Amino acid sequence: MKILAIGANGVIGKAVINNLEQDHEVIAVGHSHGKYIVDIESKESIQALYDSVGKIDAIISMVGNGQMGSLEEMPDAGYQTVFSNKVMGQVNLVRIGLNYLNEGGSITLTSGQASNQPMPNTSAIAMGVAAVNAFVASTALELNDSKRINAVSPRMVKETMDLWGIDSSSGIAAADVATHYRASIESQKTGLVFDAV
């Protein structure tokens, strides 16, 4: 399969590409560097990306900025960041990308466990990941030409926790998260959230 992997430079992105490039053609897309780059908050940038790569069999989005903060201290801009990036960024990757997705192709977005396992100071992130999951479930009912859409919802990744200098014993390895993206694109399932926990 020809797979477009957006968010390739992150911890999860690198693990997903390492997993999939063994037996698929993977086009890696970053935000600021690499052969292909995209600003997911810009529909024009998204359009230009798809124009440059042409028809594809699968789209994987491993993107989405979040902001942590208490309910009292979080500014409107913190919620807007999550909505503009994590939610609408991925929504527009789908809306535009469907025109480039081959029949029987799949799209896999990334949500997260913040809405399933609430923690203090994550209300903005929880709102965003819940929105992504709801979008996937509803959009799956509207797709034609055997096209599919799912989401992967990872808990905190060990490697990221290590970078932050916090105890990573409760985290999941990025390589293990990557197997859920493979399952999403290689199965015939649609409208599902793959919990990477």
PDB file of C-alpha atoms in Angstrom:
ATOM      1  CA  MET A   1       0.000   0.000   0.000  1.00  0.00           C
ATOM      2  CA  LYS A   2       0.963   3.623  -0.548  1.00  0.00           C
ATOM      3  CA  ILE A   3       0.542   5.219   2.878  1.00  0.00           C
ATOM      4  CA  LEU A   4       0.695   8.900   3.773  1.00  0.00           C
ATOM      5  CA  ALA A   5       1.983   9.213   7.354  1.00  0.00           C
ATOM      6  CA  ILE A   6       1.427  12.701   8.783  1.00  0.00           C
ATOM      7  CA  GLY A   7       3.257  13.525  12.001  1.00  0.00           C
ATOM      8  CA  ALA A   8       6.228  11.401  11.038  1.00  0.00           C
ATOM      9  CA  ASN A   9       8.795  13.189  13.181  1.00  0.00           C
ATOM     10  CA  GLY A  10       7.130  12.560  16.539  1.00  0.00           C
ATOM     11  CA  VAL A  11       7.776   9.657  18.888  1.00  0.00           C
ATOM     12  CA  ILE A  12       4.718   7.732  17.704  1.00  0.00           C
ATOM     13  CA  GLY A  13       5.250   8.771  14.091  1.00  0.00           C
ATOM     14  CA  LYS A  14       8.762   7.365  13.947  1.00  0.00           C
ATOM     15  CA  ALA A  15       7.602   4.073  15.456  1.00  0.00           C
ATOM     16  CA  VAL A  16       4.690   3.780  13.023  1.00  0.00           C
ATOM     17  CA  ILE A  17       6.909   4.415  10.012  1.00  0.00           C
ATOM     18  CA  ASN A  18       9.462   1.887  11.254  1.00  0.00           C
ATOM     19  CA  ASN A  19       6.656  -0.681  11.593  1.00  0.00           C
ATOM     20  CA  LEU A  20       4.972  -0.055   8.239  1.00  0.00           C
ATOM     21  CA  GLU A  21       7.875   0.613   5.893  1.00  0.00           C
ATOM     22  CA  GLN A  22       8.892  -3.041   6.113  1.00  0.00           C
ATOM     23  CA  ASP A  23       6.116  -3.996   3.700  1.00  0.00           C
ATOM     24  CA  HIS A  24       4.435  -0.789   2.515  1.00  0.00           C
ATOM     25  CA  GLU A  25       5.434   2.381   0.670  1.00  0.00           C
ATOM     26  CA  VAL A  26       5.325   5.056   3.362  1.00  0.00           C
ATOM     27  CA  ILE A  27       5.431   8.777   2.598  1.00  0.00           C
ATOM     28  CA  ALA A  28       6.598  10.591   5.735  1.00  0.00           C
ATOM     29  CA  VAL A  29       5.209  14.074   6.395  1.00  0.00           C
ATOM     30  CA  GLY A  30       6.470  16.449   9.075  1.00  0.00           C
ATOM     31  CA  HIS A  31       5.432  19.861  10.327  1.00  0.00           C
ATOM     32  CA  SER A  32       8.672  21.781   9.889  1.00  0.00           C
ATOM     33  CA  HIS A  33      11.246  19.571   8.174  1.00  0.00           C
ATOM     34  CA  GLY A  34      11.517  16.693   5.736  1.00  0.00           C
ATOM     35  CA  LYS A  35      10.755  16.188   2.051  1.00  0.00           C
ATOM     36  CA  TYR A  36       7.041  16.693   2.708  1.00  0.00           C
ATOM     37  CA  ILE A  37       5.695  19.150   5.268  1.00  0.00           C
ATOM     38  CA  VAL A  38       2.215  20.343   6.191  1.00  0.00           C
ATOM     39  CA  ASP A  39       0.567  22.832   8.506  1.00  0.00           C
ATOM     40  CA  ILE A  40      -2.646  21.050   9.481  1.00  0.00           C
ATOM     41  CA  GLU A  41      -4.209  24.326  10.603  1.00  0.00           C
ATOM     42  CA  SER A  42      -4.071  25.543   6.981  1.00  0.00           C
ATOM     43  CA  LYS A  43      -6.448  24.025   4.437  1.00  0.00           C
ATOM     44  CA  GLU A  44      -4.241  25.438   1.686  1.00  0.00           C
ATOM     45  CA  SER A  45      -1.219  23.595   3.093  1.00  0.00           C
ATOM     46  CA  ILE A  46      -3.206  20.361   3.363  1.00  0.00           C
ATOM     47  CA  GLN A  47      -4.417  20.723  -0.222  1.00  0.00           C
ATOM     48  CA  ALA A  48      -0.871  21.338  -1.451  1.00  0.00           C
ATOM     49  CA  LEU A  49       0.352  18.217   0.341  1.00  0.00           C
ATOM     50  CA  TYR A  50      -2.252  15.975  -1.254  1.00  0.00           C
ATOM     51  CA  ASP A  51      -1.626  17.534  -4.668  1.00  0.00           C
ATOM     52  CA  SER A  52       2.074  16.722  -4.328  1.00  0.00           C
ATOM     53  CA  VAL A  53       1.628  13.049  -3.407  1.00  0.00           C
ATOM     54  CA  GLY A  54      -1.377  12.145  -5.565  1.00  0.00           C
ATOM     55  CA  LYS A  55      -3.554   9.088  -5.047  1.00  0.00           C
ATOM     56  CA  ILE A  56      -2.930   7.016  -1.930  1.00  0.00           C
ATOM     57  CA  ASP A  57      -4.244   3.866  -0.258  1.00  0.00           C
ATOM     58  CA  ALA A  58      -4.102   5.003   3.356  1.00  0.00           C
ATOM     59  CA  ILE A  59      -3.775   8.186   5.389  1.00  0.00           C
ATOM     60  CA  ILE A  60      -2.455   8.114   8.937  1.00  0.00           C
ATOM     61  CA  SER A  61      -2.601  11.244  11.084  1.00  0.00           C
ATOM     62  CA  MET A  62      -0.445  11.253  14.210  1.00  0.00           C
ATOM     63  CA  VAL A  63      -0.801  14.948  14.937  1.00  0.00           C
ATOM     64  CA  GLY A  64      -2.526  17.254  17.362  1.00  0.00           C
ATOM     65  CA  ASN A  65      -1.292  19.853  19.808  1.00  0.00           C
ATOM     66  CA  GLY A  66      -2.774  20.005  23.282  1.00  0.00           C
ATOM     67  CA  GLN A  67      -2.507  22.359  26.210  1.00  0.00           C
ATOM     68  CA  MET A  68      -2.698  21.426  29.862  1.00  0.00           C
ATOM     69  CA  GLY A  69      -4.002  23.709  32.556  1.00  0.00           C
ATOM     70  CA  SER A  70      -6.567  23.997  35.301  1.00  0.00           C
ATOM     71  CA  LEU A  71     -10.137  24.990  34.536  1.00  0.00           C
ATOM     72  CA  GLU A  72      -9.593  28.296  36.350  1.00  0.00           C
ATOM     73  CA  GLU A  73      -6.309  29.163  34.661  1.00  0.00           C
ATOM     74  CA  MET A  74      -6.742  27.832  31.114  1.00  0.00           C
ATOM     75  CA  PRO A  75      -7.235  30.758  28.711  1.00  0.00           C
ATOM     76  CA  ASP A  76      -9.641  30.563  25.795  1.00  0.00           C
ATOM     77  CA  ALA A  77      -6.596  30.245  23.553  1.00  0.00           C
ATOM     78  CA  GLY A  78      -5.722  26.908  25.171  1.00  0.00           C
ATOM     79  CA  TYR A  79      -9.047  25.404  24.186  1.00  0.00           C
ATOM     80  CA  GLN A  80      -8.813  27.003  20.751  1.00  0.00           C
ATOM     81  CA  THR A  81      -5.385  25.439  20.187  1.00  0.00           C
ATOM     82  CA  VAL A  82      -6.818  21.978  20.769  1.00  0.00           C
ATOM     83  CA  PHE A  83      -9.838  22.659  18.592  1.00  0.00           C
ATOM     84  CA  SER A  84      -7.911  24.240  15.702  1.00  0.00           C
ATOM     85  CA  ASN A  85      -5.143  21.646  15.674  1.00  0.00           C
ATOM     86  CA  LYS A  86      -6.195  18.319  17.176  1.00  0.00           C
ATOM     87  CA  VAL A  87      -9.797  18.498  15.991  1.00  0.00           C
ATOM     88  CA  MET A  88     -10.194  20.672  12.892  1.00  0.00           C
ATOM     89  CA  GLY A  89      -6.700  19.899  11.638  1.00  0.00           C
ATOM     90  CA  GLN A  90      -7.552  16.210  11.480  1.00  0.00           C
ATOM     91  CA  VAL A  91     -11.095  16.860  10.246  1.00  0.00           C
ATOM     92  CA  ASN A  92      -9.678  18.766   7.280  1.00  0.00           C
ATOM     93  CA  LEU A  93      -7.094  16.063   6.603  1.00  0.00           C
ATOM     94  CA  VAL A  94     -10.101  13.774   6.136  1.00  0.00           C
ATOM     95  CA  ARG A  95     -12.355  16.151   4.207  1.00  0.00           C
ATOM     96  CA  ILE A  96      -9.681  17.004   1.660  1.00  0.00           C
ATOM     97  CA  GLY A  97      -7.937  13.641   1.733  1.00  0.00           C
ATOM     98  CA  LEU A  98     -11.011  11.644   0.734  1.00  0.00           C
ATOM     99  CA  ASN A  99     -10.604  13.042  -2.783  1.00  0.00           C
ATOM    100  CA  TYR A 100      -7.167  11.419  -3.003  1.00  0.00           C
ATOM    101  CA  LEU A 101      -7.971   8.137  -1.260  1.00  0.00           C
ATOM    102  CA  ASN A 102      -8.278   5.110  -3.517  1.00  0.00           C
ATOM    103  CA  GLU A 103     -11.329   2.864  -3.404  1.00  0.00           C
ATOM    104  CA  GLY A 104     -11.117   0.615  -0.355  1.00  0.00           C
ATOM    105  CA  GLY A 105      -8.628   2.967   1.280  1.00  0.00           C
ATOM    106  CA  SER A 106      -8.459   3.855   4.954  1.00  0.00           C
ATOM    107  CA  ILE A 107      -7.885   6.860   7.166  1.00  0.00           C
ATOM    108  CA  THR A 108      -6.589   6.547  10.723  1.00  0.00           C
ATOM    109  CA  LEU A 109      -6.645   9.532  13.065  1.00  0.00           C
ATOM    110  CA  THR A 110      -5.133   9.902  16.526  1.00  0.00           C
ATOM    111  CA  SER A 111      -7.173  10.768  19.605  1.00  0.00           C
ATOM    112  CA  GLY A 112      -5.969   9.784  23.091  1.00  0.00           C
ATOM    113  CA  GLN A 113      -7.036   8.440  26.444  1.00  0.00           C
ATOM    114  CA  ALA A 114      -7.701  11.787  28.170  1.00  0.00           C
ATOM    115  CA  SER A 115     -11.469  11.440  27.775  1.00  0.00           C
ATOM    116  CA  ASN A 116     -11.503   7.780  28.892  1.00  0.00           C
ATOM    117  CA  GLN A 117      -9.144   8.218  31.826  1.00  0.00           C
ATOM    118  CA  PRO A 118      -9.706  11.796  33.066  1.00  0.00           C
ATOM    119  CA  MET A 119      -6.932  13.554  34.938  1.00  0.00           C
ATOM    120  CA  PRO A 120      -6.768  17.039  36.442  1.00  0.00           C
ATOM    121  CA  ASN A 121      -5.641  19.842  34.135  1.00  0.00           C
ATOM    122  CA  THR A 122      -6.530  17.996  30.913  1.00  0.00           C
ATOM    123  CA  SER A 123     -10.035  19.291  30.190  1.00  0.00           C
ATOM    124  CA  ALA A 124      -9.024  20.905  26.882  1.00  0.00           C
ATOM    125  CA  ILE A 125      -7.230  17.782  25.686  1.00  0.00           C
ATOM    126  CA  ALA A 126     -10.084  15.528  26.834  1.00  0.00           C
ATOM    127  CA  MET A 127     -12.549  17.659  24.892  1.00  0.00           C
ATOM    128  CA  GLY A 128     -10.413  17.355  21.767  1.00  0.00           C
ATOM    129  CA  VAL A 129      -9.890  13.605  21.826  1.00  0.00           C
ATOM    130  CA  ALA A 130     -13.573  12.965  22.504  1.00  0.00           C
ATOM    131  CA  ALA A 131     -14.432  15.118  19.493  1.00  0.00           C
ATOM    132  CA  VAL A 132     -12.057  13.138  17.266  1.00  0.00           C
ATOM    133  CA  ASN A 133     -13.591   9.834  18.365  1.00  0.00           C
ATOM    134  CA  ALA A 134     -17.120  11.107  17.747  1.00  0.00           C
ATOM    135  CA  PHE A 135     -16.119  12.430  14.327  1.00  0.00           C
ATOM    136  CA  VAL A 136     -14.702   9.035  13.351  1.00  0.00           C
ATOM    137  CA  ALA A 137     -17.825   7.140  14.423  1.00  0.00           C
ATOM    138  CA  SER A 138     -20.159   9.455  12.522  1.00  0.00           C
ATOM    139  CA  THR A 139     -18.005   9.877   9.423  1.00  0.00           C
ATOM    140  CA  ALA A 140     -17.685   6.109   8.979  1.00  0.00           C
ATOM    141  CA  LEU A 141     -21.430   5.995   8.274  1.00  0.00           C
ATOM    142  CA  GLU A 142     -21.080   8.424   5.359  1.00  0.00           C
ATOM    143  CA  LEU A 143     -18.103   7.040   3.436  1.00  0.00           C
ATOM    144  CA  ASN A 144     -18.490   5.506  -0.014  1.00  0.00           C
ATOM    145  CA  ASP A 145     -16.357   3.253  -2.246  1.00  0.00           C
ATOM    146  CA  SER A 146     -15.528   0.930   0.676  1.00  0.00           C
ATOM    147  CA  LYS A 147     -13.428   3.661   2.269  1.00  0.00           C
ATOM    148  CA  ARG A 148     -12.855   3.349   6.004  1.00  0.00           C
ATOM    149  CA  ILE A 149     -11.966   5.555   8.950  1.00  0.00           C
ATOM    150  CA  ASN A 150     -10.766   4.692  12.461  1.00  0.00           C
ATOM    151  CA  ALA A 151      -8.826   6.290  15.295  1.00  0.00           C
ATOM    152  CA  VAL A 152      -6.014   5.093  17.517  1.00  0.00           C
ATOM    153  CA  SER A 153      -6.281   6.254  21.125  1.00  0.00           C
ATOM    154  CA  PRO A 154      -2.929   5.819  22.892  1.00  0.00           C
ATOM    155  CA  ARG A 155      -2.241   6.328  26.551  1.00  0.00           C
ATOM    156  CA  MET A 156       0.915   8.204  27.526  1.00  0.00           C
ATOM    157  CA  VAL A 157       3.905   6.878  25.604  1.00  0.00           C
ATOM    158  CA  LYS A 158       6.917   5.666  27.593  1.00  0.00           C
ATOM    159  CA  GLU A 159       9.465   7.461  25.445  1.00  0.00           C
ATOM    160  CA  THR A 160       7.666  10.785  25.827  1.00  0.00           C
ATOM    161  CA  MET A 161       7.379  10.330  29.580  1.00  0.00           C
ATOM    162  CA  ASP A 162      11.115   9.608  29.731  1.00  0.00           C
ATOM    163  CA  LEU A 163      11.820  12.804  27.772  1.00  0.00           C
ATOM    164  CA  TRP A 164       9.712  14.729  30.276  1.00  0.00           C
ATOM    165  CA  GLY A 165      11.604  13.151  33.170  1.00  0.00           C
ATOM    166  CA  ILE A 166       8.555  11.479  34.718  1.00  0.00           C
ATOM    167  CA  ASP A 167       7.980   7.875  35.783  1.00  0.00           C
ATOM    168  CA  SER A 168       7.225   5.925  32.602  1.00  0.00           C
ATOM    169  CA  SER A 169       6.214   2.639  34.220  1.00  0.00           C
ATOM    170  CA  SER A 170       2.546   3.252  33.406  1.00  0.00           C
ATOM    171  CA  GLY A 171       3.230   4.221  29.795  1.00  0.00           C
ATOM    172  CA  ILE A 172       3.049   2.217  26.596  1.00  0.00           C
ATOM    173  CA  ALA A 173       6.011   1.774  24.259  1.00  0.00           C
ATOM    174  CA  ALA A 174       5.736   3.610  20.941  1.00  0.00           C
ATOM    175  CA  ALA A 175       6.451   0.360  19.094  1.00  0.00           C
ATOM    176  CA  ASP A 176       3.386  -1.194  20.731  1.00  0.00           C
ATOM    177  CA  VAL A 177       1.252   1.798  19.772  1.00  0.00           C
ATOM    178  CA  ALA A 178       2.409   1.366  16.170  1.00  0.00           C
ATOM    179  CA  THR A 179       0.829  -2.088  15.960  1.00  0.00           C
ATOM    180  CA  HIS A 180      -2.605  -0.511  16.430  1.00  0.00           C
ATOM    181  CA  TYR A 181      -2.107   1.735  13.400  1.00  0.00           C
ATOM    182  CA  ARG A 182      -1.157  -1.329  11.363  1.00  0.00           C
ATOM    183  CA  ALA A 183      -4.286  -3.104  12.593  1.00  0.00           C
ATOM    184  CA  SER A 184      -6.419  -0.141  11.561  1.00  0.00           C
ATOM    185  CA  ILE A 185      -5.124   0.046   8.001  1.00  0.00           C
ATOM    186  CA  GLU A 186      -4.886  -3.695   7.350  1.00  0.00           C
ATOM    187  CA  SER A 187      -8.242  -4.735   8.824  1.00  0.00           C
ATOM    188  CA  GLN A 188     -11.624  -4.121   7.230  1.00  0.00           C
ATOM    189  CA  LYS A 189     -12.953  -2.370  10.331  1.00  0.00           C
ATOM    190  CA  THR A 190     -14.379   1.127  10.247  1.00  0.00           C
ATOM    191  CA  GLY A 191     -15.756   3.637  12.720  1.00  0.00           C
ATOM    192  CA  LEU A 192     -13.717   2.151  15.562  1.00  0.00           C
ATOM    193  CA  VAL A 193     -11.335   3.499  18.156  1.00  0.00           C
ATOM    194  CA  PHE A 194      -8.321   1.248  18.714  1.00  0.00           C
ATOM    195  CA  ASP A 195      -7.358   1.707  22.367  1.00  0.00           C
ATOM    196  CA  ALA A 196      -3.570   1.512  22.626  1.00  0.00           C
ATOM    197  CA  VAL A 197      -3.360   0.869  26.349  1.00  0.00           C
TER     198      VAL A 197
END
